[in-house]
Short mmCIF file of C-alpha atoms in Angstrom, two decimals:
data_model
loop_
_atom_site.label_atom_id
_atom_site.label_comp_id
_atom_site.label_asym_id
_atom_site.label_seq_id
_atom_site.Cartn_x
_atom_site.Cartn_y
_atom_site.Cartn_z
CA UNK A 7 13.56 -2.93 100.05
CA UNK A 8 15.62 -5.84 100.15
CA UNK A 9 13.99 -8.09 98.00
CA UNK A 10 14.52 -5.20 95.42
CA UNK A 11 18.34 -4.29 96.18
CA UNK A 12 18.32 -8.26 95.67
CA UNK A 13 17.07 -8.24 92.28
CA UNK A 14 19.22 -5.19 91.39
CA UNK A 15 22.25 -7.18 92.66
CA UNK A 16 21.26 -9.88 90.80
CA UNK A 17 20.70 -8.02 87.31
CA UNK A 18 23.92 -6.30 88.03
CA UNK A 19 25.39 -10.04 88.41
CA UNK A 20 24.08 -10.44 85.07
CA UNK A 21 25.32 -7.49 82.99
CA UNK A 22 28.36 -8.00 84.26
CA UNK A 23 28.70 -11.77 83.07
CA UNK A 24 27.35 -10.61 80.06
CA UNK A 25 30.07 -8.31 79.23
CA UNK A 26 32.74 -10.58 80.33
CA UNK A 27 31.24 -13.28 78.04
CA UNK A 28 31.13 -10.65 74.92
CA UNK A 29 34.62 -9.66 75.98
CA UNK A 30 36.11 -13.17 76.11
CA UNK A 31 34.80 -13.54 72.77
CA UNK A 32 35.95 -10.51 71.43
CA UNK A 33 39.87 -11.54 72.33
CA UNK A 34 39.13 -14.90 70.85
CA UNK A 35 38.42 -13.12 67.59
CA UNK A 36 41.25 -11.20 68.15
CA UNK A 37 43.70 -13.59 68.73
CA UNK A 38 41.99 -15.67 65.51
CA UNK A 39 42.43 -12.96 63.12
CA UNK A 40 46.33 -12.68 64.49
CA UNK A 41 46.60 -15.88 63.68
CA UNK A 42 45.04 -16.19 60.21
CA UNK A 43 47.30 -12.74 59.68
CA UNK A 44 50.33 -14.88 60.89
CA UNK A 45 49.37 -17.26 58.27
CA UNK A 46 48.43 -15.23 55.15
CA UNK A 47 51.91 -13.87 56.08
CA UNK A 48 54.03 -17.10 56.21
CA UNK A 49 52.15 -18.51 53.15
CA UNK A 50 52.80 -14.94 50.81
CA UNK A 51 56.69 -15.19 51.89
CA UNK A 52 57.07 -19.39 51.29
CA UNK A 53 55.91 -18.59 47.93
CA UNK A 54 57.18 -15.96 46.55
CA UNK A 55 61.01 -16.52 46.41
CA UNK A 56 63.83 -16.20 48.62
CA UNK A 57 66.17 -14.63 46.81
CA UNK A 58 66.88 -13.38 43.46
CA UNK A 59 69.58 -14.91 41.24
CA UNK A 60 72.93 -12.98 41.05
CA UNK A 61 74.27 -12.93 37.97
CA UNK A 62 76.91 -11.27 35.87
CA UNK A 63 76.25 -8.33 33.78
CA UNK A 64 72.26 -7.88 34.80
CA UNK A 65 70.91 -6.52 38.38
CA UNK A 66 67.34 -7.89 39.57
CA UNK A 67 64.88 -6.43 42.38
CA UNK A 68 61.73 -7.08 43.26
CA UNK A 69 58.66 -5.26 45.39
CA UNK A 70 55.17 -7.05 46.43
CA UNK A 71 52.17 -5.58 48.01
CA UNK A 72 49.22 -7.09 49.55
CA UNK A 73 45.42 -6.83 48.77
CA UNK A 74 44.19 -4.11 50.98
CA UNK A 75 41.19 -5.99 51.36
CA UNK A 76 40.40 -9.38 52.75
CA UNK A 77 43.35 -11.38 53.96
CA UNK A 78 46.77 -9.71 53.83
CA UNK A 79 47.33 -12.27 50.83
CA UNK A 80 46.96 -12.44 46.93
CA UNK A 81 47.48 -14.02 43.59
CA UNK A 82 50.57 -11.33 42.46
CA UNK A 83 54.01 -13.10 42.44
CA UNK A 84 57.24 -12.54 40.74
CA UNK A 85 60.35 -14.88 39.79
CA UNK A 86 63.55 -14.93 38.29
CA UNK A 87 65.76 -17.87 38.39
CA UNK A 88 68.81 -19.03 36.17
CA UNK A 89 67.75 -21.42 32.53
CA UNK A 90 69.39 -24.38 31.65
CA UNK A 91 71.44 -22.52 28.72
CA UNK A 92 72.78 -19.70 30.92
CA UNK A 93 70.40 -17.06 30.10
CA UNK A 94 67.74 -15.72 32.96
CA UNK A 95 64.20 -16.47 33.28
CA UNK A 96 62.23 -14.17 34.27
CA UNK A 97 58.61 -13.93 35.22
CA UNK A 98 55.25 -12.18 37.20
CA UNK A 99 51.75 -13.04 36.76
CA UNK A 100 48.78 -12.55 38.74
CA UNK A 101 45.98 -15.53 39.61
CA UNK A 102 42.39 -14.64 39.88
CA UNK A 103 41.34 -14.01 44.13
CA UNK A 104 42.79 -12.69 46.84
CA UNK A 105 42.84 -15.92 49.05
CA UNK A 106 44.46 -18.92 50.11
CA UNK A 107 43.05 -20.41 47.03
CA UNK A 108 44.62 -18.36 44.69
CA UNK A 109 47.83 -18.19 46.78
CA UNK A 110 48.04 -22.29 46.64
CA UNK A 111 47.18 -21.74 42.39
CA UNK A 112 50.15 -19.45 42.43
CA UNK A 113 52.30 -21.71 43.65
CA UNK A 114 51.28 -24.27 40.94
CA UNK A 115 51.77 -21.69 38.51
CA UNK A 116 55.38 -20.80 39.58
CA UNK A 117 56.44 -24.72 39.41
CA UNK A 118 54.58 -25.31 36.60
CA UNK A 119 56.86 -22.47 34.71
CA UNK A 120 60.13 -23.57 36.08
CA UNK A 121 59.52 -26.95 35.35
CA UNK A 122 59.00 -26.36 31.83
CA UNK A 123 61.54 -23.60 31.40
CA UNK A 124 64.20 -26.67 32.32
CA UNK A 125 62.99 -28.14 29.36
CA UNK A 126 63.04 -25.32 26.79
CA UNK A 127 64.09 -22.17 26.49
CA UNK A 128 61.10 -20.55 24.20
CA UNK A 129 58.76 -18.20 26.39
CA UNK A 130 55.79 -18.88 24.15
CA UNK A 131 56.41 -22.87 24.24
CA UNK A 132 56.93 -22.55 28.03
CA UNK A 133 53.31 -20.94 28.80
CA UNK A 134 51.74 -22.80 26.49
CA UNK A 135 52.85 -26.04 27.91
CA UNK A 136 52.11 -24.35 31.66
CA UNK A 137 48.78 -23.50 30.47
CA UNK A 138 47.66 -27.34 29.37
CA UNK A 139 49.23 -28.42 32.56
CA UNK A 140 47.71 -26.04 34.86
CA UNK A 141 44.24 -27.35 33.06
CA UNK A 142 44.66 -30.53 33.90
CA UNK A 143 45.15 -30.22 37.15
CA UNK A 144 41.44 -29.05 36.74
CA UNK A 145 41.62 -25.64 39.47
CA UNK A 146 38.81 -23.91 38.07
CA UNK A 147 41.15 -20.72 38.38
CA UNK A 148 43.57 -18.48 36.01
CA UNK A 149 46.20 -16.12 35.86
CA UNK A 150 47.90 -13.86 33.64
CA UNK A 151 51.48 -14.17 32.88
CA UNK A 152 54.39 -12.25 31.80
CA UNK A 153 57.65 -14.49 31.14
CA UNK A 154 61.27 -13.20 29.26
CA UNK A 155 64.35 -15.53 28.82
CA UNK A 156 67.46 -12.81 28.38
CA UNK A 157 71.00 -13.74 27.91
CA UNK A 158 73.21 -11.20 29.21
CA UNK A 159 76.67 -12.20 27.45
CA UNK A 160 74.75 -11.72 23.81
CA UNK A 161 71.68 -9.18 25.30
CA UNK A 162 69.85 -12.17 23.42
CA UNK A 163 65.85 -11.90 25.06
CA UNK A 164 62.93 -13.56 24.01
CA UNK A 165 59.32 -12.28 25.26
CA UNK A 166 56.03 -13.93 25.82
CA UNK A 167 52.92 -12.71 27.75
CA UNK A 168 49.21 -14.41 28.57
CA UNK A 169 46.92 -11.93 28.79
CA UNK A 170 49.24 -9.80 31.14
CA UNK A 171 50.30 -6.09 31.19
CA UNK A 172 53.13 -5.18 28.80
CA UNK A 173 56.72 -4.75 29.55
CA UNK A 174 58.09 -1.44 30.40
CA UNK A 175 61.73 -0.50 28.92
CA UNK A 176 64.14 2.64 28.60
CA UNK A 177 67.68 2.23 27.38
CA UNK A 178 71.02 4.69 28.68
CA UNK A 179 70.79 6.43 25.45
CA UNK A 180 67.37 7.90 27.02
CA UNK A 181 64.88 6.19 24.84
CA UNK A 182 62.04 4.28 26.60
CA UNK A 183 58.78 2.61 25.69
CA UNK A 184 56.26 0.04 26.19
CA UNK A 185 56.32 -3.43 24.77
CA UNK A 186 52.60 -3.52 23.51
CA UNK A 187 53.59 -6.91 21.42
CA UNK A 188 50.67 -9.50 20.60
CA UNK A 189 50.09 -12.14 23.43
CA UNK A 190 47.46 -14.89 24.22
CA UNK A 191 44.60 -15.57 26.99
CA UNK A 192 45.27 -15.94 30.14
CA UNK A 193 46.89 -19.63 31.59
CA UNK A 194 43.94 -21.71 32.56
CA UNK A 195 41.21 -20.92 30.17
CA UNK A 196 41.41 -22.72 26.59
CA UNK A 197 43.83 -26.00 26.20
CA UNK A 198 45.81 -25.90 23.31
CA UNK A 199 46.43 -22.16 23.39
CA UNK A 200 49.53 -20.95 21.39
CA UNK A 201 51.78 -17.56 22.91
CA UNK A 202 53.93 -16.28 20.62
CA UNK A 203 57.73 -15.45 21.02
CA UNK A 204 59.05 -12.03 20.31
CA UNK A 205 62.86 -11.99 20.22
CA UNK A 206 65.19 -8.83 20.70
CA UNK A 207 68.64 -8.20 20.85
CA UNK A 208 69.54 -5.48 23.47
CA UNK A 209 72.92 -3.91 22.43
CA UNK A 210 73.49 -1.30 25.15
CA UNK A 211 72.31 -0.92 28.41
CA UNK A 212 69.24 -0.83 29.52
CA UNK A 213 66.61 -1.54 31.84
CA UNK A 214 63.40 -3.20 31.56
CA UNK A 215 60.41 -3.72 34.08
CA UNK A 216 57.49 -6.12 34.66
CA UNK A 217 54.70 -5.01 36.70
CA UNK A 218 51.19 -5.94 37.71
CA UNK A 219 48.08 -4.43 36.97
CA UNK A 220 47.88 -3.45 40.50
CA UNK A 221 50.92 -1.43 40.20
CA UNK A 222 49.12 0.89 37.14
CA UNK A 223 45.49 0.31 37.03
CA UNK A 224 43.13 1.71 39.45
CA UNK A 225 39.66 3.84 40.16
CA UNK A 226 42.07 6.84 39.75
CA UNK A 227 43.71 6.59 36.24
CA UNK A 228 43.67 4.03 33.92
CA UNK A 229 46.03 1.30 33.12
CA UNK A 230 47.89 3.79 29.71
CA UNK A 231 48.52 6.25 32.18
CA UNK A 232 49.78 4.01 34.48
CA UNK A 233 51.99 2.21 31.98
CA UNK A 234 53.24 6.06 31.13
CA UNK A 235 54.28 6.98 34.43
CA UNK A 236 56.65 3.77 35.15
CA UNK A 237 57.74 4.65 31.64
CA UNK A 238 58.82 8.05 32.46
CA UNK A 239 60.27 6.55 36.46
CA UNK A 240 62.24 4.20 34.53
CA UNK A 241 63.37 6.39 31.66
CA UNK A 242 64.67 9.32 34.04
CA UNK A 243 65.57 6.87 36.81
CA UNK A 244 67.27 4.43 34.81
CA UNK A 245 71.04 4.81 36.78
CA UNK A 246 69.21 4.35 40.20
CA UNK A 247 69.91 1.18 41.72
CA UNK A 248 67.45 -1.58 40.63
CA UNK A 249 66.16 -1.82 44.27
CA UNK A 250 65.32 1.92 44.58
CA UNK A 251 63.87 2.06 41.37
CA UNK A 252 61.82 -0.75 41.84
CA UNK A 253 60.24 0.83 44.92
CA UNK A 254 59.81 4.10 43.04
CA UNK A 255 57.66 2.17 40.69
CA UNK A 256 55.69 0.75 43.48
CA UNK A 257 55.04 3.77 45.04
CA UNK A 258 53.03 4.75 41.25
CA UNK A 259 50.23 2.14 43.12
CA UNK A 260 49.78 4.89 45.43
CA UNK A 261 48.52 7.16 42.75
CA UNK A 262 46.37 4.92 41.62
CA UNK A 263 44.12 3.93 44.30
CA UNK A 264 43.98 0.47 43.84
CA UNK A 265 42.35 -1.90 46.26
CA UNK A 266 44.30 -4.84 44.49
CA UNK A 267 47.86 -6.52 45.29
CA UNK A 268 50.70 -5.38 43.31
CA UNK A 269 54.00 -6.53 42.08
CA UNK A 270 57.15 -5.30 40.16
CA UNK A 271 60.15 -7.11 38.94
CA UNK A 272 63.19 -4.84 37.67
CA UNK A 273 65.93 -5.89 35.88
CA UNK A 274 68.59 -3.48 34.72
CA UNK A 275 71.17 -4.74 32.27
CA UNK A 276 75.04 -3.23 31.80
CA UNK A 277 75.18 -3.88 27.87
CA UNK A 278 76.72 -6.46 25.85
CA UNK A 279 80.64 -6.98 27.44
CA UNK A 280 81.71 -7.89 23.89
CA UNK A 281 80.82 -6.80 20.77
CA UNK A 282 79.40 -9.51 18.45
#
């Protein structure tokens, strides 16, 4: 009898080691995956930016989702920052991967635009010089790009796009559309690839917003009907504050049923303050 309630004790002993071993474990995962969370956080935030440029006569928001698989990280981003000849760049873009890997190729992409955008103020001459320096720096990776210099004193804007999802637009006179204008491949597949430059002049107010395909593609419609619904959200919400409507557009991700990360850059512009 007691050499069994022995070897009971000591099986018990076991177990119970056992489970504090698998629990210890468990925590240690636990407290790993806080940490890498911690980190796809601080990396997303350090690279998308700050702020967005204030500037006279034009209103700019922004909204970013994460993947919802994988890290809580991606390849969407968005800028906007002021050009060398007063008018505004802006730009989104999304890099192949959801991983620190493509979040480090965004970055380059993002410097690699300003960079060049200090240099010249022609969209198609700005990705096509990002594009041969992105290959050089040899990544193995590419994104798709959307980039628009606009001057809001003349309503002056100038459009390019690499392989990226078309600009959505809607004016205060009530007409809206969807800029389906020629572009090129994606940055960081062929060197030497040309964008071309489509130039406007906007002469009333009006809005215009840059999205990624996360925002209107998805198992649940495709990307047209996407691209029609932030049509219609911009066309009948085109007095809302930038911010609100930028968030409206978001929420057409929902609808969707993406998996992907998803961005949206709005920019909504008070007309030309003197006629030319």
């Amino acid at each position: 009898m007691s050499r069994h309630r022995a070897t009971t004790s000591d099986s018990t002993g076991e177990l119970l080691a056992t489970l504090e071993h698998l629990v210890d474990q468990a925590r240690d995962r636990i407290k790993l995956q806080q940490v890498r969370a911690e980190l796809a956080v601080a990396l997303q935030r350090h690279m998308l930016p700050r702020e967005l440029p204030t500037v006279s006569g034009l209103r700019i928001a922004a909204r970013y989702t994460p993947s919802r698989d994988g890290l809580d990280i991606g390849g969407d981003w968005y800028d906007a920052f002021p050009m060398p000849d007063r008018s505004v760049g802006l730009a989104i873009g999304d890099v192949q991967g959801h991983d620190v890997e493509a979040v480090a190729f965004m970055g380059q992409v993002r410097t690699s635009l300003r960079a060049v955008a200090n240099a010249t103020n022609d969209p198609g001459e700005v990705l096509s010089c990002a594009n041969d320096l992105l290959i050089s720096m040899d990544c193995g990776l590419f994104a798709t790009c959307c980039f628009l210099c606009f001057d809001p004193l003349t309503g002056a804007l100038a459009a390019s796009r690499a392989g990226h999802v078309p600009v959505v637009w809607a004016t205060a006179a009530g007409r809206c559309g969807i800029a389906l204008d020629s572009g090129g491949l994606p940055l960081g597949i062929m060197p030497g690839e040309r964008y071309p430059t489509i130039r406007r002049r906007l002469t009333e107010a009006g809005a215009f917003v840059l999205v990624t395909d996360g925002v209107v593609e998805g198992p649940s419609f495709p990307i047209e009907e996407g691209l029609a619904r932030v049509a219609q959200l911009v066309r009948t919400g085109f007095d809302a504050d930038p911010d609100d409507l930028a968030a409206a557009v978001m929420r057409v991700a929902d609808l969707t049923g993406h998996s992907d990360d998803a961005a949206v850059l709005v920019a909504r512009y008070d007309g030309v303050p003197y006629p030319a």
